[in-house]
Amino acid sequence: KNERILVSACLAGFNCRYDGKNCLNEKILKLVMEGMAIPVCPEQLGGLKTPRNPAEVCINDGKTRVFDIAGNDVTEEFNKGARETLKLAMLYGVKKAVLKSKSPSCGSGEIYSGKFDGELIDGDGITARLLKYNGIEVIREDDL
Ligand code: SF4
């Protein structure tokens, strides 16, 4: 039986990215239109506006925080977005999520370094991490 999955809203064509654009993936949009996928943007659910400054996850002394490029600490918003996304996943009994690669929220397996230098490091975005921790399988959109 096919179960509904969660997908990053930007992949379904929503203009929720930090720069006010989307990253439309036709396969994802089709799943949403068929009622098989639920689009969600953790950063918007966390209360951040669109457009917004780009942000990166910074791990320092084992502590994970999120800063935008202007140096503002947006950890609380990112954490809230992750919790709200998990709530949605639980509500719908979702077991799988297809999320946007490299994002500080949605990225899985690799994210930007936290130094805004374009380098990638091993790690998960804040939402991807919380979903995985709660037993939800996270698939990168470029692995689809
Ligand atoms: Fe897309 Fe996720 Fe970033 Fe929202 S938080 S714009 S869904 S990658």
PDB file of C-alpha atoms and ligand atoms in Angstrom:
ATOM      1  CA  LYS A   1       0.000   0.000   0.000  1.00  0.00           C
ATOM      2  CA  ASN A   2       1.240   3.438  -0.869  1.00  0.00           C
ATOM      3  CA  GLU A   3       1.662   5.723   2.110  1.00  0.00           C
ATOM      4  CA  ARG A   4       1.795   9.458   1.966  1.00  0.00           C
ATOM      5  CA  ILE A   5       5.197  11.055   2.228  1.00  0.00           C
ATOM      6  CA  LEU A   6       6.377  14.479   3.313  1.00  0.00           C
ATOM      7  CA  VAL A   7       8.219  16.645   0.774  1.00  0.00           C
ATOM      8  CA  SER A   8      10.075  19.954   0.927  1.00  0.00           C
ATOM      9  CA  ALA A   9       7.599  22.542  -0.323  1.00  0.00           C
ATOM     10  CA  CYS A  10      10.204  24.264  -2.525  1.00  0.00           C
ATOM     11  CA  LEU A  11      10.484  20.995  -4.503  1.00  0.00           C
ATOM     12  CA  ALA A  12       6.750  21.175  -5.195  1.00  0.00           C
ATOM     13  CA  GLY A  13       7.171  24.644  -6.676  1.00  0.00           C
ATOM     14  CA  PHE A  14       6.333  26.798  -3.664  1.00  0.00           C
ATOM     15  CA  ASN A  15       8.372  29.996  -3.586  1.00  0.00           C
ATOM     16  CA  CYS A  16       9.464  29.421  -0.002  1.00  0.00           C
ATOM     17  CA  ARG A  17      13.220  29.414  -0.513  1.00  0.00           C
ATOM     18  CA  TYR A  18      15.360  32.035   1.240  1.00  0.00           C
ATOM     19  CA  ASP A  19      15.634  33.914  -2.051  1.00  0.00           C
ATOM     20  CA  GLY A  20      11.889  33.766  -2.712  1.00  0.00           C
ATOM     21  CA  LYS A  21      12.286  31.163  -5.444  1.00  0.00           C
ATOM     22  CA  ASN A  22      11.585  27.439  -5.643  1.00  0.00           C
ATOM     23  CA  CYS A  23      13.415  24.300  -6.760  1.00  0.00           C
ATOM     24  CA  LEU A  24      10.609  22.646  -8.691  1.00  0.00           C
ATOM     25  CA  ASN A  25      11.000  18.920  -9.234  1.00  0.00           C
ATOM     26  CA  GLU A  26       8.294  17.620 -11.574  1.00  0.00           C
ATOM     27  CA  LYS A  27       8.244  14.172  -9.941  1.00  0.00           C
ATOM     28  CA  ILE A  28       7.573  15.733  -6.544  1.00  0.00           C
ATOM     29  CA  LEU A  29       4.891  18.049  -7.899  1.00  0.00           C
ATOM     30  CA  LYS A  30       3.178  15.041  -9.475  1.00  0.00           C
ATOM     31  CA  LEU A  31       3.149  13.223  -6.124  1.00  0.00           C
ATOM     32  CA  VAL A  32       1.576  16.269  -4.470  1.00  0.00           C
ATOM     33  CA  MET A  33      -1.048  16.567  -7.196  1.00  0.00           C
ATOM     34  CA  GLU A  34      -1.899  12.886  -6.810  1.00  0.00           C
ATOM     35  CA  GLY A  35      -2.409  13.410  -3.075  1.00  0.00           C
ATOM     36  CA  MET A  36       0.558  11.190  -2.240  1.00  0.00           C
ATOM     37  CA  ALA A  37       2.854  13.880  -0.837  1.00  0.00           C
ATOM     38  CA  ILE A  38       2.405  16.674   1.685  1.00  0.00           C
ATOM     39  CA  PRO A  39       4.486  19.792   1.011  1.00  0.00           C
ATOM     40  CA  VAL A  40       6.044  21.502   4.010  1.00  0.00           C
ATOM     41  CA  CYS A  41       8.601  24.285   4.501  1.00  0.00           C
ATOM     42  CA  PRO A  42      10.167  24.025   7.959  1.00  0.00           C
ATOM     43  CA  GLU A  43      11.727  27.474   7.819  1.00  0.00           C
ATOM     44  CA  GLN A  44       8.394  29.149   7.129  1.00  0.00           C
ATOM     45  CA  LEU A  45       6.718  26.969   9.796  1.00  0.00           C
ATOM     46  CA  GLY A  46       9.388  28.180  12.183  1.00  0.00           C
ATOM     47  CA  GLY A  47       8.263  31.753  11.618  1.00  0.00           C
ATOM     48  CA  LEU A  48      10.945  32.995   9.239  1.00  0.00           C
ATOM     49  CA  LYS A  49       9.861  35.323   6.492  1.00  0.00           C
ATOM     50  CA  THR A  50      10.411  34.889   2.776  1.00  0.00           C
ATOM     51  CA  PRO A  51      12.686  36.110   1.344  1.00  0.00           C
ATOM     52  CA  ARG A  52      15.163  35.820   4.227  1.00  0.00           C
ATOM     53  CA  ASN A  53      18.895  35.766   4.692  1.00  0.00           C
ATOM     54  CA  PRO A  54      20.585  32.467   3.816  1.00  0.00           C
ATOM     55  CA  ALA A  55      21.500  30.508   6.943  1.00  0.00           C
ATOM     56  CA  GLU A  56      23.905  27.690   7.789  1.00  0.00           C
ATOM     57  CA  VAL A  57      24.210  25.190  10.614  1.00  0.00           C
ATOM     58  CA  CYS A  58      27.208  25.812  12.878  1.00  0.00           C
ATOM     59  CA  ILE A  59      28.468  23.092  15.182  1.00  0.00           C
ATOM     60  CA  ASN A  60      30.728  24.436  17.918  1.00  0.00           C
ATOM     61  CA  ASP A  61      31.836  22.486  21.008  1.00  0.00           C
ATOM     62  CA  GLY A  62      29.208  19.883  20.178  1.00  0.00           C
ATOM     63  CA  LYS A  63      26.462  22.525  20.207  1.00  0.00           C
ATOM     64  CA  THR A  64      24.360  22.988  17.111  1.00  0.00           C
ATOM     65  CA  ARG A  65      23.202  26.500  16.282  1.00  0.00           C
ATOM     66  CA  VAL A  66      21.986  28.177  13.126  1.00  0.00           C
ATOM     67  CA  PHE A  67      23.151  31.608  12.004  1.00  0.00           C
ATOM     68  CA  ASP A  68      22.156  33.641   9.008  1.00  0.00           C
ATOM     69  CA  ILE A  69      24.730  35.319   6.834  1.00  0.00           C
ATOM     70  CA  ALA A  70      24.342  38.582   8.800  1.00  0.00           C
ATOM     71  CA  GLY A  71      25.243  36.766  12.027  1.00  0.00           C
ATOM     72  CA  ASN A  72      21.727  36.597  13.487  1.00  0.00           C
ATOM     73  CA  ASP A  73      21.058  33.516  15.601  1.00  0.00           C
ATOM     74  CA  VAL A  74      18.018  31.800  14.064  1.00  0.00           C
ATOM     75  CA  THR A  75      18.356  28.533  15.981  1.00  0.00           C
ATOM     76  CA  GLU A  76      14.980  28.911  17.717  1.00  0.00           C
ATOM     77  CA  GLU A  77      13.136  29.409  14.437  1.00  0.00           C
ATOM     78  CA  PHE A  78      14.874  26.421  12.874  1.00  0.00           C
ATOM     79  CA  ASN A  79      14.095  24.237  15.903  1.00  0.00           C
ATOM     80  CA  LYS A  80      10.478  25.352  15.911  1.00  0.00           C
ATOM     81  CA  GLY A  81      10.168  24.590  12.204  1.00  0.00           C
ATOM     82  CA  ALA A  82      11.600  21.129  12.796  1.00  0.00           C
ATOM     83  CA  ARG A  83       9.156  20.435  15.648  1.00  0.00           C
ATOM     84  CA  GLU A  84       6.173  21.636  13.626  1.00  0.00           C
ATOM     85  CA  THR A  85       7.257  19.500  10.666  1.00  0.00           C
ATOM     86  CA  LEU A  86       7.557  16.463  12.933  1.00  0.00           C
ATOM     87  CA  LYS A  87       4.071  17.211  14.277  1.00  0.00           C
ATOM     88  CA  LEU A  88       2.717  17.164  10.734  1.00  0.00           C
ATOM     89  CA  ALA A  89       4.558  13.928   9.964  1.00  0.00           C
ATOM     90  CA  MET A  90       3.090  12.286  13.074  1.00  0.00           C
ATOM     91  CA  LEU A  91      -0.403  13.570  12.335  1.00  0.00           C
ATOM     92  CA  TYR A  92      -0.330  12.002   8.876  1.00  0.00           C
ATOM     93  CA  GLY A  93       1.525   8.849   9.916  1.00  0.00           C
ATOM     94  CA  VAL A  94       4.306   9.648   7.484  1.00  0.00           C
ATOM     95  CA  LYS A  95       7.237   7.228   7.411  1.00  0.00           C
ATOM     96  CA  LYS A  96       9.260   8.780   4.601  1.00  0.00           C
ATOM     97  CA  ALA A  97      10.289  12.287   3.563  1.00  0.00           C
ATOM     98  CA  VAL A  98      11.886  13.481   0.351  1.00  0.00           C
ATOM     99  CA  LEU A  99      13.759  16.649   1.230  1.00  0.00           C
ATOM    100  CA  LYS A 100      15.859  19.272  -0.523  1.00  0.00           C
ATOM    101  CA  SER A 101      19.583  18.523  -0.471  1.00  0.00           C
ATOM    102  CA  LYS A 102      22.124  20.665   1.384  1.00  0.00           C
ATOM    103  CA  SER A 103      19.552  22.916   3.086  1.00  0.00           C
ATOM    104  CA  PRO A 104      20.225  23.864   6.739  1.00  0.00           C
ATOM    105  CA  SER A 105      16.716  22.528   7.490  1.00  0.00           C
ATOM    106  CA  CYS A 106      16.058  19.850   4.902  1.00  0.00           C
ATOM    107  CA  GLY A 107      19.562  18.707   3.923  1.00  0.00           C
ATOM    108  CA  SER A 108      20.504  15.106   4.639  1.00  0.00           C
ATOM    109  CA  GLY A 109      23.987  13.615   4.803  1.00  0.00           C
ATOM    110  CA  GLU A 110      25.708  16.795   3.706  1.00  0.00           C
ATOM    111  CA  ILE A 111      25.209  20.454   4.550  1.00  0.00           C
ATOM    112  CA  TYR A 112      27.198  23.651   4.144  1.00  0.00           C
ATOM    113  CA  SER A 113      30.082  24.180   6.536  1.00  0.00           C
ATOM    114  CA  GLY A 114      28.616  27.007   8.594  1.00  0.00           C
ATOM    115  CA  LYS A 115      31.244  29.415   7.299  1.00  0.00           C
ATOM    116  CA  PHE A 116      29.394  30.558   4.175  1.00  0.00           C
ATOM    117  CA  ASP A 117      32.390  29.464   2.102  1.00  0.00           C
ATOM    118  CA  GLY A 118      30.503  27.098  -0.221  1.00  0.00           C
ATOM    119  CA  GLU A 119      32.163  24.046   1.342  1.00  0.00           C
ATOM    120  CA  LEU A 120      30.088  20.997   2.264  1.00  0.00           C
ATOM    121  CA  ILE A 121      30.521  18.883   5.397  1.00  0.00           C
ATOM    122  CA  ASP A 122      28.907  15.661   6.638  1.00  0.00           C
ATOM    123  CA  GLY A 123      25.755  16.387   8.573  1.00  0.00           C
ATOM    124  CA  ASP A 124      22.009  16.878   8.523  1.00  0.00           C
ATOM    125  CA  GLY A 125      19.800  19.920   8.469  1.00  0.00           C
ATOM    126  CA  ILE A 126      17.838  20.614  11.653  1.00  0.00           C
ATOM    127  CA  THR A 127      14.536  19.195  10.402  1.00  0.00           C
ATOM    128  CA  ALA A 128      16.087  16.212   8.621  1.00  0.00           C
ATOM    129  CA  ARG A 129      17.889  15.329  11.833  1.00  0.00           C
ATOM    130  CA  LEU A 130      14.753  15.484  13.981  1.00  0.00           C
ATOM    131  CA  LEU A 131      12.745  13.421  11.498  1.00  0.00           C
ATOM    132  CA  LYS A 132      15.459  10.746  11.333  1.00  0.00           C
ATOM    133  CA  TYR A 133      15.737  10.704  15.112  1.00  0.00           C
ATOM    134  CA  ASN A 134      12.025   9.942  15.202  1.00  0.00           C
ATOM    135  CA  GLY A 135      12.322   7.038  12.805  1.00  0.00           C
ATOM    136  CA  ILE A 136      11.296   8.744   9.591  1.00  0.00           C
ATOM    137  CA  GLU A 137      13.342   7.838   6.555  1.00  0.00           C
ATOM    138  CA  VAL A 138      14.794  10.899   4.840  1.00  0.00           C
ATOM    139  CA  ILE A 139      15.602  10.668   1.138  1.00  0.00           C
ATOM    140  CA  ARG A 140      17.492  13.367  -0.714  1.00  0.00           C
ATOM    141  CA  GLU A 141      15.667  14.802  -3.669  1.00  0.00           C
ATOM    142  CA  ASP A 142      18.686  14.219  -5.886  1.00  0.00           C
ATOM    143  CA  ASP A 143      18.693  10.517  -4.920  1.00  0.00           C
ATOM    144  CA  LEU A 144      15.120  10.099  -6.176  1.00  0.00           C
TER     145      LEU A 144
HETATM  146 FE1  SF4 B   1      12.829  24.245   0.825  1.00  0.00          FE
HETATM  147 FE2  SF4 B   1      13.260  23.134   3.185  1.00  0.00          FE
HETATM  148 FE3  SF4 B   1      14.405  25.456   2.584  1.00  0.00          FE
HETATM  149 FE4  SF4 B   1      11.785  25.375   3.016  1.00  0.00          FE
HETATM  150  S1  SF4 B   1      13.350  24.929   4.511  1.00  0.00           S
HETATM  151  S2  SF4 B   1      12.818  26.404   1.339  1.00  0.00           S
HETATM  152  S3  SF4 B   1      11.266  23.385   2.179  1.00  0.00           S
HETATM  153  S4  SF4 B   1      14.776  23.491   1.587  1.00  0.00           S
END
